Amino acid sequence: MDNLSFIDNYLENSMSVKSRLKSDGSLISVVSAVSDLIVDVYKNGGRVLIAGNGGSAADAQHIAAEFVSRFYFDRPGLPSIALSTDTSMLTAIGNDYGFDKLFSRQVQAQGNEGDVFIGISTSGNSKNILEAVKTCKELGVTSVALCGEGGRLAEMCDYSISIPSKVTPHIQECHICVGHIICAIVEEKIFGND
């Protein structure tokens, strides 16, 4: 396949996944509910913890940055942390407790009842994300899954945004789109009338 055909095919497939997301009313209702949940969390003094591996770690950092910095307009920062960013913490926990405990240990240390944890896993089976969700349940931290089709994460979390695809790049493209939508709604609902 030549480059132009590949690009056309790739974009067609990517748009098809977003189209399925857009036309799934139940899934869009969950995105709306999660946005309202995060607004309430911030109004009650809580914060948003986000974690993922690889490209999903980058998405976690990206979404946390939008909350802390700004999305559409200048406003006070909102407390959010990506649990994949502190190399000293990651290597200490990985060395002492194992890779599966990377995020659960941080949720135990940083999370409080009333916070939200967003676990990102395209497969829905990342062990360190599943372990973190178990810790959320112990602490009273509400859990949100950002995943693809399949896996255990969706059924374990309080809210599940399962992108209708099994293709990792297209799932990740929808994850960051959903992250942007949530950030925009939260920013507008908290600061829109200032």
JSON list of C-alpha atoms in Angstrom, two decimals:
[
{"chain": "A", "resi": 1, "resn": "MET", "atom": "CA", "xyz": [0.00, 0.00, 0.00]},
{"chain": "A", "resi": 2, "resn": "ASP", "atom": "CA", "xyz": [1.44, 3.41, -0.92]},
{"chain": "A", "resi": 3, "resn": "ASN", "atom": "CA", "xyz": [1.65, 6.21, 1.65]},
{"chain": "A", "resi": 4, "resn": "LEU", "atom": "CA", "xyz": [-1.36, 8.14, 0.39]},
{"chain": "A", "resi": 5, "resn": "SER", "atom": "CA", "xyz": [-3.55, 5.04, 0.47]},
{"chain": "A", "resi": 6, "resn": "PHE", "atom": "CA", "xyz": [-2.27, 4.15, 3.94]},
{"chain": "A", "resi": 7, "resn": "ILE", "atom": "CA", "xyz": [-3.02, 7.66, 5.26]},
{"chain": "A", "resi": 8, "resn": "ASP", "atom": "CA", "xyz": [-6.50, 7.64, 3.75]},
{"chain": "A", "resi": 9, "resn": "ASN", "atom": "CA", "xyz": [-7.23, 4.19, 5.18]},
{"chain": "A", "resi": 10, "resn": "TYR", "atom": "CA", "xyz": [-5.85, 5.10, 8.62]},
{"chain": "A", "resi": 11, "resn": "LEU", "atom": "CA", "xyz": [-7.90, 8.29, 8.87]},
{"chain": "A", "resi": 12, "resn": "GLU", "atom": "CA", "xyz": [-11.02, 6.46, 7.69]},
{"chain": "A", "resi": 13, "resn": "ASN", "atom": "CA", "xyz": [-10.60, 3.82, 10.40]},
{"chain": "A", "resi": 14, "resn": "SER", "atom": "CA", "xyz": [-9.84, 6.43, 13.09]},
{"chain": "A", "resi": 15, "resn": "MET", "atom": "CA", "xyz": [-12.92, 8.48, 12.16]},
{"chain": "A", "resi": 16, "resn": "SER", "atom": "CA", "xyz": [-15.04, 5.33, 12.15]},
{"chain": "A", "resi": 17, "resn": "VAL", "atom": "CA", "xyz": [-14.20, 4.66, 15.83]},
{"chain": "A", "resi": 18, "resn": "LYS", "atom": "CA", "xyz": [-15.02, 8.27, 16.79]},
{"chain": "A", "resi": 19, "resn": "SER", "atom": "CA", "xyz": [-18.23, 7.99, 14.81]},
{"chain": "A", "resi": 20, "resn": "ARG", "atom": "CA", "xyz": [-19.24, 4.87, 16.77]},
{"chain": "A", "resi": 21, "resn": "LEU", "atom": "CA", "xyz": [-18.40, 6.70, 20.02]},
{"chain": "A", "resi": 22, "resn": "LYS", "atom": "CA", "xyz": [-20.51, 9.70, 18.96]},
{"chain": "A", "resi": 23, "resn": "SER", "atom": "CA", "xyz": [-23.53, 7.57, 18.03]},
{"chain": "A", "resi": 24, "resn": "ASP", "atom": "CA", "xyz": [-23.51, 5.52, 21.26]},
{"chain": "A", "resi": 25, "resn": "GLY", "atom": "CA", "xyz": [-25.93, 7.46, 23.46]},
{"chain": "A", "resi": 26, "resn": "SER", "atom": "CA", "xyz": [-25.24, 5.34, 26.54]},
{"chain": "A", "resi": 27, "resn": "LEU", "atom": "CA", "xyz": [-21.51, 5.89, 26.26]},
{"chain": "A", "resi": 28, "resn": "ILE", "atom": "CA", "xyz": [-21.90, 9.63, 25.71]},
{"chain": "A", "resi": 29, "resn": "SER", "atom": "CA", "xyz": [-24.14, 9.73, 28.81]},
{"chain": "A", "resi": 30, "resn": "VAL", "atom": "CA", "xyz": [-21.30, 8.20, 30.84]},
{"chain": "A", "resi": 31, "resn": "VAL", "atom": "CA", "xyz": [-18.87, 10.86, 29.54]},
{"chain": "A", "resi": 32, "resn": "SER", "atom": "CA", "xyz": [-21.39, 13.50, 30.64]},
{"chain": "A", "resi": 33, "resn": "ALA", "atom": "CA", "xyz": [-21.87, 11.85, 34.06]},
{"chain": "A", "resi": 34, "resn": "VAL", "atom": "CA", "xyz": [-18.10, 11.61, 34.62]},
{"chain": "A", "resi": 35, "resn": "SER", "atom": "CA", "xyz": [-17.76, 15.31, 33.75]},
{"chain": "A", "resi": 36, "resn": "ASP", "atom": "CA", "xyz": [-20.42, 16.21, 36.33]},
{"chain": "A", "resi": 37, "resn": "LEU", "atom": "CA", "xyz": [-18.80, 13.87, 38.86]},
{"chain": "A", "resi": 38, "resn": "ILE", "atom": "CA", "xyz": [-15.45, 15.67, 38.48]},
{"chain": "A", "resi": 39, "resn": "VAL", "atom": "CA", "xyz": [-17.15, 19.08, 38.81]},
{"chain": "A", "resi": 40, "resn": "ASP", "atom": "CA", "xyz": [-18.64, 17.90, 42.13]},
{"chain": "A", "resi": 41, "resn": "VAL", "atom": "CA", "xyz": [-15.29, 16.47, 43.26]},
{"chain": "A", "resi": 42, "resn": "TYR", "atom": "CA", "xyz": [-13.57, 19.80, 42.65]},
{"chain": "A", "resi": 43, "resn": "LYS", "atom": "CA", "xyz": [-16.36, 21.80, 44.31]},
{"chain": "A", "resi": 44, "resn": "ASN", "atom": "CA", "xyz": [-15.97, 19.57, 47.39]},
{"chain": "A", "resi": 45, "resn": "GLY", "atom": "CA", "xyz": [-12.20, 20.03, 47.59]},
{"chain": "A", "resi": 46, "resn": "GLY", "atom": "CA", "xyz": [-11.16, 16.73, 46.02]},
{"chain": "A", "resi": 47, "resn": "ARG", "atom": "CA", "xyz": [-8.77, 15.98, 43.22]},
{"chain": "A", "resi": 48, "resn": "VAL", "atom": "CA", "xyz": [-8.33, 13.78, 40.18]},
{"chain": "A", "resi": 49, "resn": "LEU", "atom": "CA", "xyz": [-5.66, 11.06, 40.07]},
{"chain": "A", "resi": 50, "resn": "ILE", "atom": "CA", "xyz": [-4.86, 9.59, 36.64]},
{"chain": "A", "resi": 51, "resn": "ALA", "atom": "CA", "xyz": [-2.70, 6.63, 35.63]},
{"chain": "A", "resi": 52, "resn": "GLY", "atom": "CA", "xyz": [-1.79, 4.61, 32.56]},
{"chain": "A", "resi": 53, "resn": "ASN", "atom": "CA", "xyz": [1.14, 2.78, 30.98]},
{"chain": "A", "resi": 54, "resn": "GLY", "atom": "CA", "xyz": [3.11, 3.74, 27.85]},
{"chain": "A", "resi": 55, "resn": "GLY", "atom": "CA", "xyz": [1.00, 5.93, 25.55]},
{"chain": "A", "resi": 56, "resn": "SER", "atom": "CA", "xyz": [-1.72, 5.92, 28.20]},
{"chain": "A", "resi": 57, "resn": "ALA", "atom": "CA", "xyz": [0.81, 7.33, 30.70]},
{"chain": "A", "resi": 58, "resn": "ALA", "atom": "CA", "xyz": [1.32, 10.20, 28.27]},
{"chain": "A", "resi": 59, "resn": "ASP", "atom": "CA", "xyz": [-2.47, 10.63, 28.05]},
{"chain": "A", "resi": 60, "resn": "ALA", "atom": "CA", "xyz": [-2.66, 10.67, 31.88]},
{"chain": "A", "resi": 61, "resn": "GLN", "atom": "CA", "xyz": [-0.06, 13.45, 31.98]},
{"chain": "A", "resi": 62, "resn": "HIS", "atom": "CA", "xyz": [-1.80, 15.34, 29.20]},
{"chain": "A", "resi": 63, "resn": "ILE", "atom": "CA", "xyz": [-5.21, 15.29, 30.93]},
{"chain": "A", "resi": 64, "resn": "ALA", "atom": "CA", "xyz": [-3.74, 16.20, 34.34]},
{"chain": "A", "resi": 65, "resn": "ALA", "atom": "CA", "xyz": [-1.92, 19.13, 32.72]},
{"chain": "A", "resi": 66, "resn": "GLU", "atom": "CA", "xyz": [-5.17, 20.43, 31.22]},
{"chain": "A", "resi": 67, "resn": "PHE", "atom": "CA", "xyz": [-6.78, 20.48, 34.68]},
{"chain": "A", "resi": 68, "resn": "VAL", "atom": "CA", "xyz": [-3.80, 22.06, 36.47]},
{"chain": "A", "resi": 69, "resn": "SER", "atom": "CA", "xyz": [-2.89, 24.59, 33.77]},
{"chain": "A", "resi": 70, "resn": "ARG", "atom": "CA", "xyz": [-5.79, 25.60, 31.51]},
{"chain": "A", "resi": 71, "resn": "PHE", "atom": "CA", "xyz": [-7.93, 24.29, 28.70]},
{"chain": "A", "resi": 72, "resn": "TYR", "atom": "CA", "xyz": [-9.81, 27.03, 26.83]},
{"chain": "A", "resi": 73, "resn": "PHE", "atom": "CA", "xyz": [-9.22, 30.04, 29.09]},
{"chain": "A", "resi": 74, "resn": "ASP", "atom": "CA", "xyz": [-7.24, 31.40, 32.05]},
{"chain": "A", "resi": 75, "resn": "ARG", "atom": "CA", "xyz": [-8.56, 30.34, 35.45]},
{"chain": "A", "resi": 76, "resn": "PRO", "atom": "CA", "xyz": [-7.19, 28.95, 38.74]},
{"chain": "A", "resi": 77, "resn": "GLY", "atom": "CA", "xyz": [-5.56, 25.52, 38.49]},
{"chain": "A", "resi": 78, "resn": "LEU", "atom": "CA", "xyz": [-7.54, 22.43, 39.42]},
{"chain": "A", "resi": 79, "resn": "PRO", "atom": "CA", "xyz": [-5.78, 19.73, 41.50]},
{"chain": "A", "resi": 80, "resn": "SER", "atom": "CA", "xyz": [-4.86, 16.72, 39.40]},
{"chain": "A", "resi": 81, "resn": "ILE", "atom": "CA", "xyz": [-1.87, 14.40, 39.30]},
{"chain": "A", "resi": 82, "resn": "ALA", "atom": "CA", "xyz": [-0.63, 11.83, 36.79]},
{"chain": "A", "resi": 83, "resn": "LEU", "atom": "CA", "xyz": [0.78, 8.90, 38.76]},
{"chain": "A", "resi": 84, "resn": "SER", "atom": "CA", "xyz": [3.25, 8.02, 36.00]},
{"chain": "A", "resi": 85, "resn": "THR", "atom": "CA", "xyz": [5.50, 11.08, 36.26]},
{"chain": "A", "resi": 86, "resn": "ASP", "atom": "CA", "xyz": [7.79, 10.76, 39.32]},
{"chain": "A", "resi": 87, "resn": "THR", "atom": "CA", "xyz": [10.69, 8.51, 38.30]},
{"chain": "A", "resi": 88, "resn": "SER", "atom": "CA", "xyz": [12.04, 8.26, 41.86]},
{"chain": "A", "resi": 89, "resn": "MET", "atom": "CA", "xyz": [8.65, 7.11, 43.12]},
{"chain": "A", "resi": 90, "resn": "LEU", "atom": "CA", "xyz": [8.11, 4.72, 40.20]},
{"chain": "A", "resi": 91, "resn": "THR", "atom": "CA", "xyz": [11.51, 3.07, 40.58]},
{"chain": "A", "resi": 92, "resn": "ALA", "atom": "CA", "xyz": [11.24, 2.89, 44.38]},
{"chain": "A", "resi": 93, "resn": "ILE", "atom": "CA", "xyz": [7.81, 1.27, 44.30]},
{"chain": "A", "resi": 94, "resn": "GLY", "atom": "CA", "xyz": [8.74, -0.96, 41.35]},
{"chain": "A", "resi": 95, "resn": "ASN", "atom": "CA", "xyz": [11.92, -2.10, 43.07]},
{"chain": "A", "resi": 96, "resn": "ASP", "atom": "CA", "xyz": [10.42, -2.60, 46.53]},
{"chain": "A", "resi": 97, "resn": "TYR", "atom": "CA", "xyz": [6.89, -3.82, 45.76]},
{"chain": "A", "resi": 98, "resn": "GLY", "atom": "CA", "xyz": [6.84, -4.73, 42.05]},
{"chain": "A", "resi": 99, "resn": "PHE", "atom": "CA", "xyz": [5.46, -3.14, 38.87]},
{"chain": "A", "resi": 100, "resn": "ASP", "atom": "CA", "xyz": [1.91, -4.27, 39.64]},
{"chain": "A", "resi": 101, "resn": "LYS", "atom": "CA", "xyz": [1.88, -1.99, 42.71]},
{"chain": "A", "resi": 102, "resn": "LEU", "atom": "CA", "xyz": [3.09, 1.19, 40.94]},
{"chain": "A", "resi": 103, "resn": "PHE", "atom": "CA", "xyz": [-0.26, 2.93, 41.05]},
{"chain": "A", "resi": 104, "resn": "SER", "atom": "CA", "xyz": [-2.04, 1.25, 43.96]},
{"chain": "A", "resi": 105, "resn": "ARG", "atom": "CA", "xyz": [0.73, 2.36, 46.32]},
{"chain": "A", "resi": 106, "resn": "GLN", "atom": "CA", "xyz": [0.40, 5.94, 45.08]},
{"chain": "A", "resi": 107, "resn": "VAL", "atom": "CA", "xyz": [-3.41, 5.86, 45.33]},
{"chain": "A", "resi": 108, "resn": "GLN", "atom": "CA", "xyz": [-3.07, 4.62, 48.91]},
{"chain": "A", "resi": 109, "resn": "ALA", "atom": "CA", "xyz": [-0.65, 7.47, 49.70]},
{"chain": "A", "resi": 110, "resn": "GLN", "atom": "CA", "xyz": [-2.23, 10.31, 47.69]},
{"chain": "A", "resi": 111, "resn": "GLY", "atom": "CA", "xyz": [-5.92, 9.44, 47.40]},
{"chain": "A", "resi": 112, "resn": "ASN", "atom": "CA", "xyz": [-8.70, 10.39, 49.78]},
{"chain": "A", "resi": 113, "resn": "GLU", "atom": "CA", "xyz": [-12.38, 9.58, 50.00]},
{"chain": "A", "resi": 114, "resn": "GLY", "atom": "CA", "xyz": [-14.19, 11.87, 47.57]},
{"chain": "A", "resi": 115, "resn": "ASP", "atom": "CA", "xyz": [-11.36, 11.92, 45.01]},
{"chain": "A", "resi": 116, "resn": "VAL", "atom": "CA", "xyz": [-11.61, 10.42, 41.52]},
{"chain": "A", "resi": 117, "resn": "PHE", "atom": "CA", "xyz": [-9.15, 7.98, 39.96]},
{"chain": "A", "resi": 118, "resn": "ILE", "atom": "CA", "xyz": [-9.10, 7.63, 36.16]},
{"chain": "A", "resi": 119, "resn": "GLY", "atom": "CA", "xyz": [-7.42, 4.39, 35.08]},
{"chain": "A", "resi": 120, "resn": "ILE", "atom": "CA", "xyz": [-6.41, 4.26, 31.42]},
{"chain": "A", "resi": 121, "resn": "SER", "atom": "CA", "xyz": [-5.81, 0.87, 29.81]},
{"chain": "A", "resi": 122, "resn": "THR", "atom": "CA", "xyz": [-6.52, 0.11, 26.15]},
{"chain": "A", "resi": 123, "resn": "SER", "atom": "CA", "xyz": [-6.67, -3.64, 26.87]},
{"chain": "A", "resi": 124, "resn": "GLY", "atom": "CA", "xyz": [-8.60, -3.17, 30.11]},
{"chain": "A", "resi": 125, "resn": "ASN", "atom": "CA", "xyz": [-6.26, -5.69, 31.73]},
{"chain": "A", "resi": 126, "resn": "SER", "atom": "CA", "xyz": [-3.22, -3.70, 32.91]},
{"chain": "A", "resi": 127, "resn": "LYS", "atom": "CA", "xyz": [-2.47, -5.28, 36.28]},
{"chain": "A", "resi": 128, "resn": "ASN", "atom": "CA", "xyz": [-1.16, -2.12, 37.92]},
{"chain": "A", "resi": 129, "resn": "ILE", "atom": "CA", "xyz": [-4.36, -0.27, 36.94]},
{"chain": "A", "resi": 130, "resn": "LEU", "atom": "CA", "xyz": [-6.57, -3.11, 38.23]},
{"chain": "A", "resi": 131, "resn": "GLU", "atom": "CA", "xyz": [-4.63, -3.09, 41.52]},
{"chain": "A", "resi": 132, "resn": "ALA", "atom": "CA", "xyz": [-5.11, 0.67, 41.80]},
{"chain": "A", "resi": 133, "resn": "VAL", "atom": "CA", "xyz": [-8.88, 0.27, 41.37]},
{"chain": "A", "resi": 134, "resn": "LYS", "atom": "CA", "xyz": [-8.95, -2.27, 44.22]},
{"chain": "A", "resi": 135, "resn": "THR", "atom": "CA", "xyz": [-7.25, 0.31, 46.44]},
{"chain": "A", "resi": 136, "resn": "CYS", "atom": "CA", "xyz": [-9.76, 2.96, 45.34]},
{"chain": "A", "resi": 137, "resn": "LYS", "atom": "CA", "xyz": [-12.60, 0.75, 46.61]},
{"chain": "A", "resi": 138, "resn": "GLU", "atom": "CA", "xyz": [-10.88, 0.41, 49.99]},
{"chain": "A", "resi": 139, "resn": "LEU", "atom": "CA", "xyz": [-10.45, 4.20, 50.30]},
{"chain": "A", "resi": 140, "resn": "GLY", "atom": "CA", "xyz": [-13.76, 5.44, 48.92]},
{"chain": "A", "resi": 141, "resn": "VAL", "atom": "CA", "xyz": [-12.13, 6.92, 45.81]},
{"chain": "A", "resi": 142, "resn": "THR", "atom": "CA", "xyz": [-14.49, 6.83, 42.82]},
{"chain": "A", "resi": 143, "resn": "SER", "atom": "CA", "xyz": [-12.96, 4.98, 39.87]},
{"chain": "A", "resi": 144, "resn": "VAL", "atom": "CA", "xyz": [-13.37, 5.68, 36.16]},
{"chain": "A", "resi": 145, "resn": "ALA", "atom": "CA", "xyz": [-12.18, 3.33, 33.40]},
{"chain": "A", "resi": 146, "resn": "LEU", "atom": "CA", "xyz": [-10.90, 4.68, 30.10]},
{"chain": "A", "resi": 147, "resn": "CYS", "atom": "CA", "xyz": [-10.45, 1.51, 28.07]},
{"chain": "A", "resi": 148, "resn": "GLY", "atom": "CA", "xyz": [-11.28, -0.29, 24.84]},
{"chain": "A", "resi": 149, "resn": "GLU", "atom": "CA", "xyz": [-13.55, -3.26, 24.27]},
{"chain": "A", "resi": 150, "resn": "GLY", "atom": "CA", "xyz": [-12.95, -6.16, 26.62]},
{"chain": "A", "resi": 151, "resn": "GLY", "atom": "CA", "xyz": [-10.83, -6.59, 29.71]},
{"chain": "A", "resi": 152, "resn": "ARG", "atom": "CA", "xyz": [-11.70, -6.53, 33.40]},
{"chain": "A", "resi": 153, "resn": "LEU", "atom": "CA", "xyz": [-11.25, -2.82, 34.09]},
{"chain": "A", "resi": 154, "resn": "ALA", "atom": "CA", "xyz": [-14.67, -1.72, 32.84]},
{"chain": "A", "resi": 155, "resn": "GLU", "atom": "CA", "xyz": [-16.57, -4.06, 35.16]},
{"chain": "A", "resi": 156, "resn": "MET", "atom": "CA", "xyz": [-14.41, -3.15, 38.17]},
{"chain": "A", "resi": 157, "resn": "CYS", "atom": "CA", "xyz": [-14.84, 0.63, 37.97]},
{"chain": "A", "resi": 158, "resn": "ASP", "atom": "CA", "xyz": [-17.72, 2.82, 39.13]},
{"chain": "A", "resi": 159, "resn": "TYR", "atom": "CA", "xyz": [-17.88, 4.42, 35.66]},
{"chain": "A", "resi": 160, "resn": "SER", "atom": "CA", "xyz": [-16.68, 2.92, 32.40]},
{"chain": "A", "resi": 161, "resn": "ILE", "atom": "CA", "xyz": [-15.89, 4.70, 29.16]},
{"chain": "A", "resi": 162, "resn": "SER", "atom": "CA", "xyz": [-15.16, 1.74, 26.87]},
{"chain": "A", "resi": 163, "resn": "ILE", "atom": "CA", "xyz": [-14.17, 2.91, 23.40]},
{"chain": "A", "resi": 164, "resn": "PRO", "atom": "CA", "xyz": [-15.80, 0.63, 20.79]},
{"chain": "A", "resi": 165, "resn": "SER", "atom": "CA", "xyz": [-12.60, -0.72, 19.25]},
{"chain": "A", "resi": 166, "resn": "LYS", "atom": "CA", "xyz": [-9.82, -3.27, 19.80]},
{"chain": "A", "resi": 167, "resn": "VAL", "atom": "CA", "xyz": [-7.20, -1.23, 17.87]},
{"chain": "A", "resi": 168, "resn": "THR", "atom": "CA", "xyz": [-4.86, 0.42, 20.38]},
{"chain": "A", "resi": 169, "resn": "PRO", "atom": "CA", "xyz": [-3.97, 3.60, 18.43]},
{"chain": "A", "resi": 170, "resn": "HIS", "atom": "CA", "xyz": [-7.61, 4.36, 17.63]},
{"chain": "A", "resi": 171, "resn": "ILE", "atom": "CA", "xyz": [-8.65, 3.68, 21.24]},
{"chain": "A", "resi": 172, "resn": "GLN", "atom": "CA", "xyz": [-5.93, 6.08, 22.45]},
{"chain": "A", "resi": 173, "resn": "GLU", "atom": "CA", "xyz": [-7.03, 8.75, 19.95]},
{"chain": "A", "resi": 174, "resn": "CYS", "atom": "CA", "xyz": [-10.54, 8.54, 21.40]},
{"chain": "A", "resi": 175, "resn": "HIS", "atom": "CA", "xyz": [-9.21, 8.55, 24.97]},
{"chain": "A", "resi": 176, "resn": "ILE", "atom": "CA", "xyz": [-7.52, 11.91, 24.53]},
{"chain": "A", "resi": 177, "resn": "CYS", "atom": "CA", "xyz": [-10.61, 13.24, 22.72]},
{"chain": "A", "resi": 178, "resn": "VAL", "atom": "CA", "xyz": [-12.81, 12.17, 25.67]},
{"chain": "A", "resi": 179, "resn": "GLY", "atom": "CA", "xyz": [-10.24, 13.66, 28.08]},
{"chain": "A", "resi": 180, "resn": "HIS", "atom": "CA", "xyz": [-10.44, 16.98, 26.25]},
{"chain": "A", "resi": 181, "resn": "ILE", "atom": "CA", "xyz": [-14.25, 16.92, 26.30]},
{"chain": "A", "resi": 182, "resn": "ILE", "atom": "CA", "xyz": [-14.30, 16.27, 30.07]},
{"chain": "A", "resi": 183, "resn": "CYS", "atom": "CA", "xyz": [-11.72, 19.03, 30.73]},
{"chain": "A", "resi": 184, "resn": "ALA", "atom": "CA", "xyz": [-13.73, 21.51, 28.65]},
{"chain": "A", "resi": 185, "resn": "ILE", "atom": "CA", "xyz": [-17.02, 20.73, 30.42]},
{"chain": "A", "resi": 186, "resn": "VAL", "atom": "CA", "xyz": [-15.42, 20.86, 33.88]},
{"chain": "A", "resi": 187, "resn": "GLU", "atom": "CA", "xyz": [-13.65, 24.16, 33.15]},
{"chain": "A", "resi": 188, "resn": "GLU", "atom": "CA", "xyz": [-16.84, 25.75, 31.80]},
{"chain": "A", "resi": 189, "resn": "LYS", "atom": "CA", "xyz": [-19.08, 24.53, 34.65]},
{"chain": "A", "resi": 190, "resn": "ILE", "atom": "CA", "xyz": [-16.70, 25.70, 37.39]},
{"chain": "A", "resi": 191, "resn": "PHE", "atom": "CA", "xyz": [-15.35, 28.93, 35.91]},
{"chain": "A", "resi": 192, "resn": "GLY", "atom": "CA", "xyz": [-17.55, 29.72, 32.91]},
{"chain": "A", "resi": 193, "resn": "ASN", "atom": "CA", "xyz": [-19.41, 32.63, 34.50]},
{"chain": "A", "resi": 194, "resn": "ASP", "atom": "CA", "xyz": [-16.32, 34.38, 35.92]}
]
